[in-house]
Tab-separated table of C-alpha atoms and ligand atoms in Angstrom:
chain	number	residue	atom	x	y	z
A	162	MET	CA	-42.057	39.377	57.520
A	163	SER	CA	-44.206	38.716	54.509
A	164	GLY	CA	-42.082	41.306	52.705
A	165	SER	CA	-38.950	39.256	53.211
A	166	THR	CA	-40.740	36.117	51.972
A	167	GLU	CA	-41.626	38.008	48.809
A	168	GLU	CA	-37.988	38.956	48.325
A	169	LEU	CA	-36.878	35.371	48.821
A	170	ARG	CA	-39.449	34.237	46.297
A	171	ARG	CA	-38.109	36.731	43.737
A	172	ASP	CA	-34.526	35.639	44.435
A	173	PHE	CA	-35.543	32.072	43.883
A	174	GLU	CA	-37.259	32.885	40.614
A	175	GLN	CA	-34.124	34.615	39.388
A	176	ASP	CA	-32.107	31.512	40.265
A	177	LEU	CA	-34.645	29.329	38.523
A	178	ALA	CA	-34.460	31.391	35.317
A	179	GLN	CA	-30.750	30.693	35.114
A	180	ILE	CA	-31.023	26.940	35.175
A	181	GLU	CA	-29.765	25.567	31.867
A	182	ASN	CA	-28.745	22.049	32.679
A	183	LEU	CA	-29.038	19.356	35.289
A	184	ASP	CA	-25.897	20.454	37.143
A	185	ALA	CA	-27.262	23.978	37.519
A	186	TRP	CA	-30.588	22.553	38.636
A	187	LYS	CA	-28.888	20.514	41.376
A	188	ARG	CA	-26.874	23.493	42.480
A	189	ILE	CA	-29.991	25.671	42.836
A	190	ARG	CA	-31.895	22.895	44.587
A	191	ASP	CA	-29.116	22.520	47.164
A	192	ARG	CA	-28.834	26.263	47.557
A	193	TRP	CA	-32.488	26.474	48.536
A	194	LEU	CA	-33.415	23.118	49.977
A	195	ALA	CA	-30.247	21.497	51.443
A	196	ARG	CA	-30.964	20.220	54.962
A	197	GLU	CA	-28.121	21.960	56.745
A	198	SER	CA	-27.114	24.885	54.598
A	199	GLY	CA	-30.143	25.605	52.389
A	200	ILE	CA	-31.653	29.109	52.407
A	201	ILE	CA	-34.996	27.855	53.673
A	202	THR	CA	-33.356	25.905	56.521
A	203	GLY	CA	-31.422	29.086	57.374
A	204	GLN	CA	-34.656	31.055	57.566
A	205	MET	CA	-36.255	28.401	59.780
A	206	LYS	CA	-33.325	28.684	62.174
A	207	ARG	CA	-34.260	32.323	62.636
A	208	LEU	CA	-37.606	31.222	64.034
A	209	ARG	CA	-36.263	30.946	67.554
A	210	GLU	CA	-34.960	34.513	67.529
A	211	LEU	CA	-38.417	35.918	66.750
A	212	PRO	CA	-40.937	37.084	69.340
A	213	LYS	CA	-43.298	34.270	70.175
A	214	GLU	CA	-46.376	35.835	68.559
A	215	GLU	CA	-44.665	36.265	65.209
A	216	ARG	CA	-43.448	32.675	65.010
A	217	PRO	CA	-46.621	30.918	63.683
A	218	ALA	CA	-47.082	33.346	60.790
A	219	PHE	CA	-43.394	33.238	59.865
A	220	GLY	CA	-43.314	29.450	60.088
A	221	GLN	CA	-46.379	29.224	57.870
A	222	SER	CA	-44.996	31.582	55.215
A	223	MET	CA	-41.702	29.669	55.167
A	224	ASN	CA	-43.562	26.390	54.720
A	225	LEU	CA	-45.459	27.918	51.816
A	226	LEU	CA	-42.183	29.149	50.312
A	227	ARG	CA	-40.657	25.674	50.679
A	228	GLU	CA	-43.666	24.110	48.900
A	229	PHE	CA	-43.402	26.741	46.167
A	230	VAL	CA	-39.665	26.090	45.695
A	231	GLU	CA	-40.132	22.320	45.632
A	232	ASP	CA	-42.980	22.588	43.199
A	233	ARG	CA	-41.162	24.914	40.762
A	234	LEU	CA	-37.951	22.882	40.912
A	235	GLY	CA	-39.959	19.724	40.172
A	236	THR	CA	-41.618	21.334	37.151
A	237	THR	CA	-38.330	22.701	35.828
A	238	ARG	CA	-36.704	19.286	36.068
A	239	ALA	CA	-39.604	17.581	34.256
A	240	VAL	CA	-39.456	20.140	31.425
A	241	MET	CA	-35.702	19.681	31.117
A	242	GLU	CA	-36.036	15.916	30.924
A	243	ARG	CA	-38.713	16.116	28.255
A	244	GLU	CA	-36.576	18.486	26.182
A	245	ALA	CA	-33.584	16.164	26.457
A	246	LEU	CA	-35.690	13.226	25.301
A	247	GLU	CA	-37.060	15.150	22.344
A	248	LYS	CA	-33.568	16.209	21.361
A	249	SER	CA	-32.370	12.606	21.375
A	250	ARG	CA	-35.462	11.556	19.402
A	251	ARG	CA	-34.407	13.821	16.576
A	252	HIS	CA	-31.559	11.319	15.951
A	253	ILE	CA	-33.902	8.353	15.675
A	254	ASP	CA	-34.413	7.228	12.073
A	255	VAL	CA	-38.148	6.607	11.989
A	256	THR	CA	-37.905	4.997	8.541
A	257	ARG	CA	-35.705	2.225	9.889
A	258	PRO	CA	-37.430	-1.185	9.909
A	259	GLY	CA	-38.629	-2.143	13.375
A	260	PHE	CA	-37.335	-4.833	15.639
A	261	PRO	CA	-37.074	-7.810	15.263
A	262	TYR	CA	-35.205	-7.293	11.996
A	263	ALA	CA	-36.370	-9.398	9.056
A	264	LEU	CA	-33.695	-11.880	8.035
A	265	GLY	CA	-32.824	-12.109	4.357
A	266	THR	CA	-32.803	-15.449	2.572
A	267	LEU	CA	-30.819	-16.866	-0.305
A	268	HIS	CA	-32.125	-16.159	-3.797
A	269	PRO	CA	-34.284	-19.074	-5.046
A	270	ILE	CA	-31.875	-19.732	-7.926
A	271	THR	CA	-28.904	-19.801	-5.532
A	272	ARG	CA	-30.774	-22.249	-3.310
A	273	LEU	CA	-31.602	-24.513	-6.234
A	274	ARG	CA	-27.987	-24.341	-7.397
A	275	GLN	CA	-26.806	-25.404	-3.955
A	276	GLU	CA	-29.414	-28.196	-3.809
A	277	ILE	CA	-28.206	-29.519	-7.157
A	278	GLU	CA	-24.544	-29.335	-6.150
A	279	LEU	CA	-25.338	-31.163	-2.933
A	280	ILE	CA	-26.928	-34.050	-4.829
A	281	PHE	CA	-23.677	-34.453	-6.760
A	282	VAL	CA	-21.472	-34.068	-3.721
A	283	SER	CA	-23.472	-36.881	-2.103
A	284	LEU	CA	-22.720	-38.987	-5.194
A	285	GLY	CA	-18.980	-38.375	-4.854
A	286	PHE	CA	-18.587	-35.697	-7.553
A	287	THR	CA	-15.959	-32.970	-7.558
A	288	VAL	CA	-17.454	-29.461	-7.798
A	289	PHE	CA	-15.679	-27.130	-10.210
A	290	ASP	CA	-16.277	-23.426	-9.593
A	291	LEU	CA	-15.157	-21.975	-12.906
A	292	PRO	CA	-14.777	-18.369	-14.048
A	293	GLU	CA	-17.552	-16.759	-16.089
A	294	VAL	CA	-14.934	-15.152	-18.319
A	295	GLU	CA	-13.660	-18.074	-20.344
A	296	GLN	CA	-11.272	-18.746	-23.192
A	297	ASP	CA	-12.706	-19.531	-26.588
A	298	TYR	CA	-10.709	-22.779	-26.438
A	299	TYR	CA	-12.568	-24.179	-23.409
A	300	ASN	CA	-16.002	-22.865	-24.359
A	301	PHE	CA	-15.896	-23.969	-28.019
A	302	GLU	CA	-12.690	-25.249	-29.576
A	303	ALA	CA	-11.940	-28.153	-27.220
A	304	LEU	CA	-15.635	-29.077	-27.284
A	305	ASN	CA	-15.361	-29.876	-30.972
A	306	MET	CA	-16.590	-26.482	-32.158
A	307	PRO	CA	-13.704	-25.003	-34.136
A	308	LYS	CA	-13.905	-21.399	-35.387
A	309	ASN	CA	-16.646	-20.985	-38.003
A	310	HIS	CA	-18.401	-24.123	-36.784
A	311	PRO	CA	-22.119	-23.553	-37.438
A	312	ALA	CA	-23.065	-24.739	-33.937
A	313	ARG	CA	-21.480	-21.578	-32.522
A	314	ASP	CA	-24.313	-19.572	-34.035
A	315	ALA	CA	-26.815	-21.227	-31.733
A	316	GLN	CA	-24.991	-19.668	-28.795
A	317	ASP	CA	-24.657	-16.042	-29.804
A	318	THR	CA	-21.669	-14.983	-27.771
A	319	PHE	CA	-20.432	-11.917	-25.888
A	320	TYR	CA	-16.755	-11.589	-26.851
A	321	PHE	CA	-14.126	-9.458	-25.100
A	322	ASP	CA	-11.613	-10.147	-27.851
A	323	GLU	CA	-10.819	-13.019	-30.201
A	324	ASN	CA	-9.811	-15.279	-27.369
A	325	LEU	CA	-11.842	-14.168	-24.336
A	326	LEU	CA	-15.602	-14.420	-23.937
A	327	LEU	CA	-18.421	-14.733	-21.405
A	328	ARG	CA	-19.028	-18.477	-21.251
A	329	THR	CA	-22.153	-19.519	-23.121
A	330	HIS	CA	-22.564	-22.770	-21.214
A	331	CYS	CA	-21.062	-24.672	-18.287
A	332	SER	CA	-19.875	-27.462	-20.586
A	333	SER	CA	-16.348	-26.059	-20.411
A	334	VAL	CA	-16.150	-27.932	-17.085
A	335	GLN	CA	-15.677	-31.050	-19.186
A	336	VAL	CA	-12.372	-29.854	-20.619
A	337	HIS	CA	-11.112	-28.372	-17.325
A	338	ALA	CA	-11.999	-31.561	-15.441
A	339	MET	CA	-10.298	-33.861	-17.953
A	340	GLN	CA	-7.185	-31.678	-17.914
A	341	SER	CA	-6.916	-31.578	-14.156
A	342	MET	CA	-8.084	-35.060	-13.095
A	343	LYS	CA	-7.310	-38.592	-14.180
A	344	PRO	CA	-10.171	-41.048	-14.777
A	345	PRO	CA	-12.328	-42.016	-13.009
A	346	ILE	CA	-13.728	-38.484	-13.304
A	347	ARG	CA	-16.960	-37.283	-11.752
A	348	ALA	CA	-17.240	-33.537	-12.194
A	349	VAL	CA	-20.002	-30.972	-11.886
A	350	SER	CA	-20.156	-27.233	-12.373
A	351	THR	CA	-23.002	-24.794	-11.842
A	352	GLY	CA	-23.139	-21.089	-12.496
A	353	LYS	CA	-24.030	-18.147	-14.681
A	354	VAL	CA	-23.831	-18.310	-18.456
A	355	TYR	CA	-24.342	-15.532	-21.020
A	356	ARG	CA	-25.831	-15.313	-24.487
A	357	ARG	CA	-26.860	-12.466	-26.723
A	358	ASP	CA	-30.529	-13.209	-26.206
A	359	PRO	CA	-33.391	-10.745	-25.694
A	360	PHE	CA	-34.705	-10.113	-22.182
A	361	ASP	CA	-38.280	-11.362	-22.361
A	362	ALA	CA	-40.577	-13.801	-20.577
A	363	THR	CA	-38.674	-16.858	-21.812
A	364	HIS	CA	-35.147	-15.488	-22.470
A	365	SER	CA	-32.483	-13.722	-20.487
A	366	PRO	CA	-28.978	-12.741	-21.638
A	367	MET	CA	-27.753	-14.228	-18.339
A	368	PHE	CA	-29.033	-17.464	-16.924
A	369	HIS	CA	-27.778	-20.463	-14.949
A	370	GLN	CA	-26.696	-23.943	-15.911
A	371	VAL	CA	-25.410	-27.148	-14.428
A	372	ASP	CA	-23.093	-29.386	-16.425
A	373	VAL	CA	-22.006	-32.871	-15.466
A	374	LEU	CA	-19.230	-35.156	-16.672
A	375	VAL	CA	-18.433	-38.793	-15.882
A	376	VAL	CA	-15.429	-40.521	-17.472
A	377	ASP	CA	-14.288	-44.046	-16.652
A	378	GLU	CA	-13.697	-47.430	-18.211
A	379	GLY	CA	-16.819	-48.973	-19.666
A	380	ILE	CA	-19.197	-46.039	-19.228
A	381	THR	CA	-22.296	-46.514	-21.380
A	382	MET	CA	-25.509	-44.763	-22.327
A	383	GLY	CA	-27.164	-46.979	-19.695
A	384	ASP	CA	-25.095	-45.257	-16.971
A	385	LEU	CA	-26.186	-41.888	-18.327
A	386	LYS	CA	-29.852	-42.918	-18.235
A	387	GLY	CA	-29.601	-44.376	-14.742
A	388	MET	CA	-27.928	-41.333	-13.300
A	389	LEU	CA	-30.310	-38.916	-15.027
A	390	GLU	CA	-33.283	-40.773	-13.667
A	391	VAL	CA	-31.974	-40.628	-10.088
A	392	PHE	CA	-31.188	-36.932	-10.459
A	393	LEU	CA	-34.435	-35.839	-12.105
A	394	LYS	CA	-36.578	-37.747	-9.609
A	395	ARG	CA	-34.689	-36.062	-6.763
A	396	VAL	CA	-35.061	-32.603	-8.263
A	397	PHE	CA	-38.655	-32.797	-9.525
A	398	HIS	CA	-40.719	-35.639	-8.124
A	399	PRO	CA	-40.163	-39.358	-7.399
A	400	ASP	CA	-42.975	-40.246	-9.819
A	401	ILE	CA	-41.769	-38.421	-12.932
A	402	ARG	CA	-40.865	-40.385	-16.015
A	403	MET	CA	-38.065	-39.580	-18.451
A	404	ARG	CA	-37.376	-40.191	-22.121
A	405	LEU	CA	-34.387	-39.658	-24.417
A	406	ARG	CA	-34.717	-38.454	-27.998
A	407	PRO	CA	-31.879	-38.152	-30.502
A	408	GLY	CA	-30.309	-34.703	-30.380
A	409	PHE	CA	-27.207	-33.049	-31.765
A	410	PHE	CA	-24.455	-31.365	-29.774
A	411	PRO	CA	-20.963	-31.267	-31.311
A	412	PHE	CA	-19.229	-32.459	-28.122
A	413	VAL	CA	-21.244	-35.658	-27.673
A	414	GLU	CA	-21.872	-38.686	-29.891
A	415	PRO	CA	-24.521	-39.935	-29.741
A	416	GLY	CA	-26.343	-36.918	-28.361
A	417	ALA	CA	-29.777	-36.787	-26.798
A	418	GLU	CA	-32.499	-34.403	-25.770
A	419	VAL	CA	-34.047	-35.450	-22.502
A	420	ASP	CA	-37.720	-34.924	-21.630
A	421	ILE	CA	-39.538	-35.425	-18.337
A	422	SER	CA	-43.225	-36.214	-18.010
A	423	CYS	CA	-45.089	-32.944	-17.443
A	424	ILE	CA	-45.021	-32.067	-13.752
A	425	PHE	CA	-48.265	-30.116	-14.063
A	426	CYS	CA	-50.537	-32.694	-15.744
A	427	PHE	CA	-48.442	-35.833	-15.087
A	428	GLY	CA	-48.460	-36.599	-18.792
A	429	ALA	CA	-52.155	-36.073	-19.537
A	430	GLY	CA	-51.497	-32.961	-21.653
A	431	CYS	CA	-51.866	-29.310	-20.646
A	432	ARG	CA	-50.986	-25.758	-21.696
A	433	ILE	CA	-47.472	-25.936	-20.190
A	434	CYS	CA	-46.445	-29.094	-22.082
A	435	LYS	CA	-48.368	-27.990	-25.188
A	436	GLU	CA	-50.638	-31.019	-24.819
A	437	SER	CA	-47.721	-33.402	-25.424
A	438	GLY	CA	-47.390	-34.663	-21.847
A	439	TRP	CA	-43.602	-34.097	-22.032
A	440	ILE	CA	-41.305	-31.197	-21.178
A	441	GLU	CA	-37.836	-30.865	-22.706
A	442	ILE	CA	-35.409	-30.375	-19.866
A	443	LEU	CA	-31.782	-31.009	-20.844
A	444	GLY	CA	-29.145	-32.017	-23.364
A	445	ALA	CA	-26.942	-35.091	-22.919
A	446	GLY	CA	-24.776	-37.636	-24.642
A	447	MET	CA	-21.665	-39.753	-24.710
A	448	VAL	CA	-18.530	-37.609	-24.708
A	449	HIS	CA	-17.243	-37.340	-28.278
A	450	PRO	CA	-13.968	-39.314	-28.719
A	451	LYS	CA	-12.425	-36.194	-30.257
A	452	VAL	CA	-13.198	-34.224	-27.053
A	453	LEU	CA	-11.645	-36.971	-24.921
A	454	ARG	CA	-8.530	-36.981	-27.084
A	455	MET	CA	-8.196	-33.177	-27.150
A	456	SER	CA	-8.302	-33.139	-23.369
A	457	GLY	CA	-5.643	-35.824	-23.075
A	458	VAL	CA	-7.873	-38.812	-22.217
A	459	ASP	CA	-7.169	-42.144	-23.941
A	460	ASP	CA	-10.388	-42.702	-25.881
A	461	THR	CA	-9.518	-46.326	-26.627
A	462	ARG	CA	-9.606	-47.095	-22.911
A	463	TYR	CA	-12.112	-44.633	-21.494
A	464	SER	CA	-15.570	-43.409	-22.344
A	465	GLY	CA	-17.825	-40.903	-20.684
A	466	PHE	CA	-21.161	-39.187	-20.590
A	467	ALA	CA	-22.091	-35.548	-20.096
A	468	TRP	CA	-25.248	-33.547	-19.691
A	469	GLY	CA	-26.215	-29.974	-19.174
A	470	MET	CA	-29.374	-28.290	-17.931
A	471	GLY	CA	-30.762	-24.787	-17.355
A	472	ILE	CA	-31.279	-24.151	-13.630
A	473	ASP	CA	-33.664	-21.218	-14.117
A	474	ARG	CA	-35.865	-23.434	-16.249
A	475	VAL	CA	-36.066	-25.934	-13.404
A	476	ALA	CA	-37.007	-23.122	-10.986
A	477	ILE	CA	-39.670	-21.859	-13.383
A	478	LEU	CA	-41.204	-25.318	-13.694
A	479	LYS	CA	-40.955	-26.194	-9.997
A	480	HIS	CA	-42.524	-22.946	-8.814
A	481	GLY	CA	-44.951	-22.426	-11.726
A	482	VAL	CA	-43.444	-19.016	-12.581
A	483	ASP	CA	-44.335	-17.801	-16.081
A	484	ASP	CA	-41.684	-15.120	-16.599
A	485	ILE	CA	-37.917	-15.690	-16.195
A	486	ARG	CA	-37.376	-11.936	-15.655
A	487	LEU	CA	-39.029	-12.173	-12.240
A	488	PHE	CA	-35.980	-14.064	-10.990
A	489	PHE	CA	-33.587	-11.302	-12.033
A	490	GLU	CA	-35.513	-8.110	-11.322
A	491	ASN	CA	-35.156	-8.851	-7.602
A	492	ASP	CA	-38.443	-7.375	-6.463
A	493	VAL	CA	-38.552	-8.416	-2.797
A	494	ARG	CA	-42.314	-8.955	-3.012
A	495	PHE	CA	-41.559	-11.768	-5.469
A	496	LEU	CA	-38.462	-13.105	-3.742
A	497	LYS	CA	-40.176	-13.211	-0.335
A	498	GLN	CA	-42.446	-15.982	-1.581
A	499	PHE	CA	-39.635	-18.535	-1.667
B	1621	DAH	N1	-24.130	-27.041	-23.307
B	1621	DAH	C1	-25.390	-27.318	-23.948
B	1621	DAH	C2	-26.196	-26.019	-24.053
B	1621	DAH	O1	-25.912	-25.084	-23.380
B	1621	DAH	C3	-26.174	-28.326	-23.166
B	1621	DAH	C4	-25.526	-29.662	-23.171
B	1621	DAH	C5	-25.873	-30.597	-24.155
B	1621	DAH	C6	-24.584	-30.012	-22.241
B	1621	DAH	C7	-25.298	-31.854	-24.168
B	1621	DAH	C8	-23.995	-31.252	-22.238
B	1621	DAH	C9	-24.381	-32.158	-23.215
B	1621	DAH	O2	-23.083	-31.638	-21.341
B	1621	DAH	O3	-23.812	-33.430	-23.224
B	1621	DAH	O4	-27.108	-25.965	-24.826
């Protein structure tokens, strides 16, 4: 009898060696262990046909065989499952950032731009989103800077051809706004501007500006001052002070340079404000009558003010950053801090 158990064991091992997948495994399991038709059940049925004295030994060897079969099938299945898992793991990208995924945020300059636009929207301004590729006419000519005007030198320009250029400031919004709206006009534009400047700690050939225009009957320098004060206190700090100094820009008359009290020393004098207590922040003025006329506004009836400011400069001051390049190199270690 033990001989036949040995044979069965060898048969089973041959079956086992052929298992390649789960279907084959199930087939072999049923072949050997199925309750009704399995080989082991079949052998057990033979028990009754045997002489009484042989039955215990046969029964025992069959039980051992069943345990052996169950044990080997169990091991084979476990090995197969581990192999399948390892195979699927090969498709897992272990360099992928883990869950939960880090959410990106808007660039600090974009956020500041949106903050500034929102202030103007809340004041009833129309936002002009203008192209960065601009015509010479809107960037210079209509702003009282005809060809060969010396003021053009201050804004060293990237030209595509004689007529097309990368805008050097957002002041072209003034002309577009006056051409497309009738007074009262309240217009604002923010965005990228370009100049042939070096790329160093304080310069960048691309930076951001906001430019503002108000045209109506009876607009005065007082309106300009009042609005600037509201704006600068909202952007910087409610306690900052502001002063206007005479300044020249061809498209305004009179023109002014605007300073705020130093936000680092509150006017006491420090390294940032070069001990003066003041920081120059923007250019402003009353819209030149010539500019009004060129844009089709009756300068005998209407007057206006305009001002323009560098957004990156505001970000640098607000966040105490000492190198403008940090905003454009887009090192996430820097950007993450905002
Ligand atoms: N566009 C000027 C610049 O880029 C800044 C400026 C000065 C804008 C006076 C204005 C203004 O609207 O009235 O340097």
